[in-house]
Coordinates of C-alpha atoms and ligand atoms in Angstrom, one line a residue:
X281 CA 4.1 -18.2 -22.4
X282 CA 3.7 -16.5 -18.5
X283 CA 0.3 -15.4 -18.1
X284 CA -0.2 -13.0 -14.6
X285 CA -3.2 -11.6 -12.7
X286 CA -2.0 -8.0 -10.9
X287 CA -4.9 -7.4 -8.7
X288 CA -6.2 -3.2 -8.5
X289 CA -9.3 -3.2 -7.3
X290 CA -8.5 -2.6 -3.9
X291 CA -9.6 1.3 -2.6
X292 CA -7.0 2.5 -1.2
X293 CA -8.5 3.6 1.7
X294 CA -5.0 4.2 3.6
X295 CA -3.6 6.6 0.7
X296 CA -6.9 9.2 0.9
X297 CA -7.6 11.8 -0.3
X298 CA -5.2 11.3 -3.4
X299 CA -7.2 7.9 -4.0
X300 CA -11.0 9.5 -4.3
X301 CA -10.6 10.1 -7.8
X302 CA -7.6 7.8 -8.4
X303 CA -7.1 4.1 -7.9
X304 CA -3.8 3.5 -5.9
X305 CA -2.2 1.8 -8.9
X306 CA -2.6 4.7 -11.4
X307 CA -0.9 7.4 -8.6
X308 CA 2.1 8.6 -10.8
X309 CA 4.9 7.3 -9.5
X310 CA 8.1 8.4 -10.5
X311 CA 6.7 10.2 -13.7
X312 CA 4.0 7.0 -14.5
X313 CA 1.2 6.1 -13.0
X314 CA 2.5 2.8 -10.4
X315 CA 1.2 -0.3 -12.4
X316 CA 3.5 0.7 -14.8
X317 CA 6.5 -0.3 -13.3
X318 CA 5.0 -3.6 -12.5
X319 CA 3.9 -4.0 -16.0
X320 CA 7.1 -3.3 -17.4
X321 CA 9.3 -5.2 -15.4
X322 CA 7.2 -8.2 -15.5
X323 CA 7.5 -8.0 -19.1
X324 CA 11.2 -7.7 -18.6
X325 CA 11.0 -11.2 -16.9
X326 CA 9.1 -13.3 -19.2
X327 CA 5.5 -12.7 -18.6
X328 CA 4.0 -12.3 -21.8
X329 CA 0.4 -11.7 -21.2
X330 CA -1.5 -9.4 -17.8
X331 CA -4.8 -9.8 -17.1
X332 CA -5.7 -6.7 -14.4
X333 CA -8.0 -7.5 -11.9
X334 CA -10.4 -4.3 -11.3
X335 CA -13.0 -3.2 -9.6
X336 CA -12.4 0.4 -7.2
X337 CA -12.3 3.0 -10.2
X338 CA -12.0 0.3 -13.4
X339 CA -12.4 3.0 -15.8
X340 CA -9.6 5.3 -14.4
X341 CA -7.4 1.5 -15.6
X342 CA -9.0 1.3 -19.1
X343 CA -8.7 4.5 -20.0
X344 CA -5.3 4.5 -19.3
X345 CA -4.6 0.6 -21.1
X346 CA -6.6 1.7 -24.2
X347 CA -4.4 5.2 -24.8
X348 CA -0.8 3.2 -23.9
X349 CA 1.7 0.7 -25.5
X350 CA 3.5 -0.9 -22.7
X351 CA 5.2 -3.9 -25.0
X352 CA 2.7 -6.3 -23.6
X353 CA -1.0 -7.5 -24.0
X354 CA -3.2 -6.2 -21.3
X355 CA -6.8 -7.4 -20.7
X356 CA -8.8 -5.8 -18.1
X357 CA -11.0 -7.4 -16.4
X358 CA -13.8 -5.5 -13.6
X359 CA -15.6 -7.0 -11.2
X360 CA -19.4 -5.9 -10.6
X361 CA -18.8 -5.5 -6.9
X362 CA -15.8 -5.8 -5.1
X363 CA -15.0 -9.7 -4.6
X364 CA -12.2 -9.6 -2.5
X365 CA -8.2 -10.8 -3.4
X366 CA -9.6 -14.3 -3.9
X367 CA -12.2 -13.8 -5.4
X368 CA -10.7 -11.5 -7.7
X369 CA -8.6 -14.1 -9.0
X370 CA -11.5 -16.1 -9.7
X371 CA -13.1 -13.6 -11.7
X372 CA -10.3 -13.6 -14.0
X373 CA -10.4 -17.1 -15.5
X374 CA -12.4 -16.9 -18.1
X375 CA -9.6 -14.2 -19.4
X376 CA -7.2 -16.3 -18.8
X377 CA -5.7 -18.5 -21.6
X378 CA -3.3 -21.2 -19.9
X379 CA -3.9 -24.8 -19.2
X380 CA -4.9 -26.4 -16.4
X381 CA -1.2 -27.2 -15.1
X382 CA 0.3 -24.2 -15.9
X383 CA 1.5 -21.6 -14.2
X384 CA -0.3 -18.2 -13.6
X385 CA 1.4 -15.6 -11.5
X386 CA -0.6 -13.5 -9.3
X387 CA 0.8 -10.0 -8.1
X388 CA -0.7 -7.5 -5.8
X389 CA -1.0 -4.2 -7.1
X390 CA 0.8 -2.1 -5.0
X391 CA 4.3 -4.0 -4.8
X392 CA 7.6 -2.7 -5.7
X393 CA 10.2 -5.2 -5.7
X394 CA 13.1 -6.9 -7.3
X395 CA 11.9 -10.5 -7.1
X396 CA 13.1 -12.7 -9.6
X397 CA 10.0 -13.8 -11.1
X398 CA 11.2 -15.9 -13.4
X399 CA 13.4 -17.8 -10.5
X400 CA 10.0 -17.9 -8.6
X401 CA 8.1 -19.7 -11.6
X402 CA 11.2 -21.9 -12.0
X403 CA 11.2 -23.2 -8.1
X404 CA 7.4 -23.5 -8.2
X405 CA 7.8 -26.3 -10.8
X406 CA 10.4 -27.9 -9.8
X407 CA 8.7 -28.3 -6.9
X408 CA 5.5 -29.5 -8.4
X409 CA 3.8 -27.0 -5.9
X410 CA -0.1 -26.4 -6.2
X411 CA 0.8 -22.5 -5.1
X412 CA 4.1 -21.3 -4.5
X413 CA 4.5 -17.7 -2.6
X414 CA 7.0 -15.1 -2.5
X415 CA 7.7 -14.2 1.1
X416 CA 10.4 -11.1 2.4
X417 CA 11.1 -10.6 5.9
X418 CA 10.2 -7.4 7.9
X419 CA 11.0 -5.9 11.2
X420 CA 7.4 -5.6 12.1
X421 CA 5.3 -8.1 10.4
X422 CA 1.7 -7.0 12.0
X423 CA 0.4 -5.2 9.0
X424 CA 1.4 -8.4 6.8
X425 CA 0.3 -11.8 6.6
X426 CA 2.9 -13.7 8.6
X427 CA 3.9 -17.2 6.5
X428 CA 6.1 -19.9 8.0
X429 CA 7.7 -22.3 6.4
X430 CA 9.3 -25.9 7.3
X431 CA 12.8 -27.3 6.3
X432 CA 11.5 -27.7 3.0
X433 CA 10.4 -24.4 2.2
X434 CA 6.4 -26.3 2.7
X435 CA 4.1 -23.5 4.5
X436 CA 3.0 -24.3 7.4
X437 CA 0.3 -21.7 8.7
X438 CA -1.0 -18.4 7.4
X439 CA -1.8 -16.0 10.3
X440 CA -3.0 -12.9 8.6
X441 CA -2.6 -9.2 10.3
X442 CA -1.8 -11.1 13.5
X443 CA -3.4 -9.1 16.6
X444 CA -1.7 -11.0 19.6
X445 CA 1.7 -11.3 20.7
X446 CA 1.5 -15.1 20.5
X447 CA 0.5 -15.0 16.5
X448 CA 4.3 -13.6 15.9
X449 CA 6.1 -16.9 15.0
X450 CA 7.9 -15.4 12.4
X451 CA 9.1 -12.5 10.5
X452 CA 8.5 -13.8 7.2
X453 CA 5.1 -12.4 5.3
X454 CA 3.2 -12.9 2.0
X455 CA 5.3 -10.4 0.0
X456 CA 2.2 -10.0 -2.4
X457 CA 3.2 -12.2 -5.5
X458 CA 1.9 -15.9 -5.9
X459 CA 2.6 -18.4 -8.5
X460 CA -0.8 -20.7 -9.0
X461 CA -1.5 -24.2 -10.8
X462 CA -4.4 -23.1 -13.1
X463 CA -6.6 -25.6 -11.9
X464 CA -6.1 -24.4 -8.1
X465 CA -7.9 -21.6 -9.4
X466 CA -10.6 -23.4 -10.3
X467 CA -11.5 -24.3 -7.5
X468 CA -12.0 -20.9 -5.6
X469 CA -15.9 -20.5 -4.9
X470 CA -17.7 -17.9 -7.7
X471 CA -19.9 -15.5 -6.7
X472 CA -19.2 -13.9 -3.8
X473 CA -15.8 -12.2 -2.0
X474 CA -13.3 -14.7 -1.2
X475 CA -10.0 -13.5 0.8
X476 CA -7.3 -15.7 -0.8
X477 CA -5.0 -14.9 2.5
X478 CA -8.2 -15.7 5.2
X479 CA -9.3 -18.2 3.1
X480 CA -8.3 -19.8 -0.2
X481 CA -4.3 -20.1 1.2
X482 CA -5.2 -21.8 4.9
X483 CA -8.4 -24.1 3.1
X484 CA -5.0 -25.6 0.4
X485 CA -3.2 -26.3 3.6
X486 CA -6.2 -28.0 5.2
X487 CA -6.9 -30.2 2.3
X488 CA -2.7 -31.5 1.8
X489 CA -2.3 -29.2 -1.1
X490 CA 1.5 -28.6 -1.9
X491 CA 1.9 -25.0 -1.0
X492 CA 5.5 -23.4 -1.1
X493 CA 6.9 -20.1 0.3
X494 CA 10.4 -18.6 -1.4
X495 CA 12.1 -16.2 0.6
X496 CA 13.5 -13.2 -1.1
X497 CA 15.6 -10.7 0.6
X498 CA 16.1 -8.0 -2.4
X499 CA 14.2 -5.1 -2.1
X500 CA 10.6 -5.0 -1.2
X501 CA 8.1 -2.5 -0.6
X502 CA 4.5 -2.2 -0.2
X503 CA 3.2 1.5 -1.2
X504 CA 0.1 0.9 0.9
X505 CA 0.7 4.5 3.2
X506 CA 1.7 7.9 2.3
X507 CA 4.7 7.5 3.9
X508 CA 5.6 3.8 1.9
X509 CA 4.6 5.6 -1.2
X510 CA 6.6 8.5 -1.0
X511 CA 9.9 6.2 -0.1
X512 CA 8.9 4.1 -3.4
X513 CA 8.7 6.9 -5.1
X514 CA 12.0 8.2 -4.3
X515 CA 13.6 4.6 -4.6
X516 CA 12.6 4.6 -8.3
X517 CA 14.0 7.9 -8.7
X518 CA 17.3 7.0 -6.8
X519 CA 17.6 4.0 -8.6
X520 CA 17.5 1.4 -5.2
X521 CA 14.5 0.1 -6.5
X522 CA 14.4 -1.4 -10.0
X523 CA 12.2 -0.3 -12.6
X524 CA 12.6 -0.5 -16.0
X525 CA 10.1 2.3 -16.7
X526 CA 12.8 5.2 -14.9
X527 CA 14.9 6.2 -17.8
X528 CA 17.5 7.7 -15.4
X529 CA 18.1 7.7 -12.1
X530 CA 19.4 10.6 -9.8
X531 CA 18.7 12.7 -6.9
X532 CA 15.7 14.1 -8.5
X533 CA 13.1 13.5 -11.3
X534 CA 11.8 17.0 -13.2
X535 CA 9.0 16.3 -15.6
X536 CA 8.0 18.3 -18.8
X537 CA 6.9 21.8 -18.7
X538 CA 8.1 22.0 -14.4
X539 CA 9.7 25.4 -13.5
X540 CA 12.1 24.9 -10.7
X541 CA 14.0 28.4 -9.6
X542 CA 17.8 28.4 -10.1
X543 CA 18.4 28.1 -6.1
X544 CA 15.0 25.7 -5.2
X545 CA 17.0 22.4 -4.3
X546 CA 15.7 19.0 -5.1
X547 CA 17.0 16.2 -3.1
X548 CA 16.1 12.7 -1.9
X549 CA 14.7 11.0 -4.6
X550 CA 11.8 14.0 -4.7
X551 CA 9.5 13.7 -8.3
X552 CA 8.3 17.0 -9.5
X553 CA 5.3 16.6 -11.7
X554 CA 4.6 18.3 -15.4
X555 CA 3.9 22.0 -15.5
X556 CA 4.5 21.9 -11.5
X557 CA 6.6 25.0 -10.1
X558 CA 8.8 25.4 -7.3
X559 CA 10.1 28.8 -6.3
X560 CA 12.9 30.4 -5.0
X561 CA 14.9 29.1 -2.2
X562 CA 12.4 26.4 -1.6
X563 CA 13.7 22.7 -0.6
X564 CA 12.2 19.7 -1.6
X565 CA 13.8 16.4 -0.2
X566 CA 11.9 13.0 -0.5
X567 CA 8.8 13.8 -1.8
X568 CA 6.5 13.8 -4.5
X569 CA 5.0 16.9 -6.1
X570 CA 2.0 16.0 -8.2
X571 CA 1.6 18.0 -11.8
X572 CA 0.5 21.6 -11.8
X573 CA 1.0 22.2 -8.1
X574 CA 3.2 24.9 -6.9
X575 CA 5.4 25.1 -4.0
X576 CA 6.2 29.1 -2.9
X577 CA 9.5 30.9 -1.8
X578 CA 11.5 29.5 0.9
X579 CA 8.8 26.2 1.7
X580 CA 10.7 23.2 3.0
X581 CA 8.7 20.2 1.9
X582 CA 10.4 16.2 3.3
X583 CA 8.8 13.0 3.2
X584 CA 5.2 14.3 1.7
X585 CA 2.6 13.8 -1.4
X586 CA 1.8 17.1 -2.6
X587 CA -1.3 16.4 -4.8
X588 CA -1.9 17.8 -8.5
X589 CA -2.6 21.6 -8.8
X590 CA -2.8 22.0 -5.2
X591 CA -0.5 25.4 -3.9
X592 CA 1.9 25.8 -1.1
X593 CA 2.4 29.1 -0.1
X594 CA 5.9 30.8 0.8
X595 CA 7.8 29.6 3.4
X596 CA 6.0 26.2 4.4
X597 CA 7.1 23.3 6.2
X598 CA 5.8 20.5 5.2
X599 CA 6.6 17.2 6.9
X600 CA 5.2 14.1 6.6
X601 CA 2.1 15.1 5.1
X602 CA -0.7 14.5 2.2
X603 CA -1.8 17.6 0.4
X604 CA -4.7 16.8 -1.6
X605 CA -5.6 17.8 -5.4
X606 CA -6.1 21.3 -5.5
X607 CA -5.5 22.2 -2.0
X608 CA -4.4 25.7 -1.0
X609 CA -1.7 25.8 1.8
X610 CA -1.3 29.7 2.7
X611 CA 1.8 30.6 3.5
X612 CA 3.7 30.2 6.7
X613 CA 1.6 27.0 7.6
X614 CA 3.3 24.0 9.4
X615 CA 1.7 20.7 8.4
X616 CA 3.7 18.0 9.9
X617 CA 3.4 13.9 10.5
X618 CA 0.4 12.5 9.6
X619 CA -1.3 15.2 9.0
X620 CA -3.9 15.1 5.6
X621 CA -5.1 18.2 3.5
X622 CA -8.4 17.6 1.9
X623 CA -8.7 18.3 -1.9
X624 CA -9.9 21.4 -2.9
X625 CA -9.5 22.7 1.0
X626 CA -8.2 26.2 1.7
X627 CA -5.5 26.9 4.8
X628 CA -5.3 30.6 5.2
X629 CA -1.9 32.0 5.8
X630 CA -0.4 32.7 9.0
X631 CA 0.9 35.3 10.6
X632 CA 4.2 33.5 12.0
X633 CA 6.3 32.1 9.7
X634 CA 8.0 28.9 10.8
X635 CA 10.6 28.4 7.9
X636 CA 12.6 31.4 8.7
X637 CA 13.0 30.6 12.0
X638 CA 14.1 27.3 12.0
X639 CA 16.8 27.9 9.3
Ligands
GDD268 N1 -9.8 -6.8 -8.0 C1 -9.7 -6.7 -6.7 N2 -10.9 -6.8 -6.0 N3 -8.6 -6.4 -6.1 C2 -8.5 -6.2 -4.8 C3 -9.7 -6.3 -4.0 C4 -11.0 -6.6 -4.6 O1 -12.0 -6.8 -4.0 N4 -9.3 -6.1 -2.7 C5 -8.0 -5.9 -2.7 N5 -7.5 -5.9 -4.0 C6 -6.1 -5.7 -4.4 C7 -5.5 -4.4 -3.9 O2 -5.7 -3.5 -5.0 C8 -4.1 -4.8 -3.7 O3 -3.3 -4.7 -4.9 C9 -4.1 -6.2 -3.3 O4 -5.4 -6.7 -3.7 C10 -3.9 -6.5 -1.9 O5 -4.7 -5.6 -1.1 P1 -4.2 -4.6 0.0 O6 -5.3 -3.9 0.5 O7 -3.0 -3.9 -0.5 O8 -3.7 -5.7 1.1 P2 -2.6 -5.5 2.2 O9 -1.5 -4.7 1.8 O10 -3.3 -5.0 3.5 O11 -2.2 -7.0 2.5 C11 -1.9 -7.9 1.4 O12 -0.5 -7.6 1.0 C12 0.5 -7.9 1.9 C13 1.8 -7.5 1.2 O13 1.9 -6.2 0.8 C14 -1.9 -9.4 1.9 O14 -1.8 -10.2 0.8 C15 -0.9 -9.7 2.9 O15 -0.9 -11.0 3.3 C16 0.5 -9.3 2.4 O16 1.5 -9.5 3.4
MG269 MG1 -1.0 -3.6 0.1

């Protein structure tokens, strides 16, 4: 048996509006809400049992547990107030059913990957390692927690979000998945937030604990930002990511009840949600189109989240950009990089329209 923790309480705050009234975990991704690809596929790899760490939103979670059947046991667990990824882990023990020596795998919640988890487990025994951690290697590891490692894969330092120059030693981070001794666990204080990166990881080192890193070069993404999540998104629907909750891959995913016009063209991965429309001679590459929103003649819409029920007028171009749940988007607006549509919010139309020129 493979018991694992996948930690959601965290708020999201990077992916707002769309995570007011939804946790990042339970954004649909690719038709499901996220956690269900990293349900499924660890299933797919052995884990038998999930114990979800909550606490931003734990109802949204239990809701959704209690009405599915995703071929595994799922226990939720909800923290009174927020204790932090350490903390959280903590929290869970009491749900958890292994023994003291046995391995208990830890994911964050908003990882999309093709570690072998199984492989990972495997290594960390062999190893006899108190913690063993999955690392990946990025281009620009600021927004990660930086983890070197010696000849013998042994970590040597964890330098979270570095904010100097000088705290780049490496380009290897914490890719978000951890395999724990039980008893390791234990030992992380009760009671109040504990950071398992500031904290738990560099206080193991301190006291001689054996603590592993396992570099994986598959894929790896973390759909922390709009523009992450969209790129996930479309990765499950291209098939470069791995998920065995995608049925079938292609350049785009068209859920039940959408109404796309015979010359709207769907590229890039994009998701369009149940009941959603998308009119004439509209394009939609790389993006996400939440349920019951509707995109208007002629909008161009790349790289962006458009939220459920919100509406995009005709001719649109949308780059870049969140659109909130029930936002109205008049037509002829330009909304490009970076740029975040309240819920609910109403843009008037224009009186130039930007997609007809720029054919
Ligand atoms: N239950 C619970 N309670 N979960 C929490 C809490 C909490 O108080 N705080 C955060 N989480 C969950 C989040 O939901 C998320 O799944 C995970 O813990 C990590 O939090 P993020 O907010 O996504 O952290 P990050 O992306 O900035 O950094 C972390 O992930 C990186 C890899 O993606 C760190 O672990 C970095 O070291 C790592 O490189
Ligand atoms: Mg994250």
């Amino acid at each position: 048996m493979t018991e694992a923790v996948l930690l959601v309480g965290g708020q999201g705050t990077r992916l707002r509006p769309l995570t007011i009234n939804t946790p990042k975990p339970m954004l649909p991704v690719a038709g499901v809400p996220f956690t269900v690809h990293q349900i499924t596929r660890a299933r797919d790899t052995g884990v038998t049992r999930i114990v979800l760490g909550t606490s931003y939103k734990a109802d949204v979670f239990k809701e959704f547990i209690d009405a599915s059947d995703l071929g595994i046991e799922v226990v939720i667990a909800t923290e009174d107030e927020p204790l932090g990824t350490g903390g959280a882990i903590r929290h869970v023990l009491p749900y958890l059913e292994s023994g003291a020596d046995e391995p208990v795998l830890v994911f964050n919640g908003d990882i999309l990957s093709g570690l072998d988890i199984a492989g990972l487990v495997r290594t960390h025994q062999e190893t006899n390692s108190d913690v063993s951690l999955y690392l990946t290697t990025v281009e620009d590891p600021r927004a990660f927690g930086l983890v070197p490692t010696d000849a013998e894969r042994r970590v040597t330092q964890f330098l979270e979000k570095p904010q100097t120059p000088e705290e780049i030693v490496t380009d290897q981070i914490n890719a978000g998945c951890y395999v724990f001794k039980r008893s390791v666990i234990d030992s992380i204080p009760t009671g109040r937030p504990v950071s398992v990166e500031r904290e738990t990881f560099p206080g193991l080192l301190e006291s001689g604990a054996v603590v592993s890193g396992i570099v994986d070069r598959g894929y790896w993404l973390d759909l922390g930002t709009p523009l992450a999540f969209v790129q996930g998104s479309c990765d499950l629907v291209l098939g470069t990511a791995p998920s065995p909750a995608v049925a079938k891959t292609g350049q785009s995913l068209v859920l039940d009840g959408a109404t796309i016009a015979g010359d709207a063209s769907l590229t890039g991965g994009t998701t369009i949600g149940a009941n959603a429309s998308v009119a004439s001679g509209a394009s939609i590459d790389g993006a996400v189109v939440f349920d019951n929103a509707q995109v208007g003649a002629n909008s161009r819409i790349t790289n962006s989240i458009i939220g459920e029920g919100a509406v995009i007028g005709a001719d649109c171009v949308i780059d870049g950009a969140v659109i909130g749940d029930g936002a109205v988007v008049g037509a002829g607006n330009e909304l490009l990089a970076g740029v975040r549509v309240w819920p609910g919010a109403n843009l008037g139309e224009t009186s130039v329209r930007f997609s007809s020129d720029r054919s």
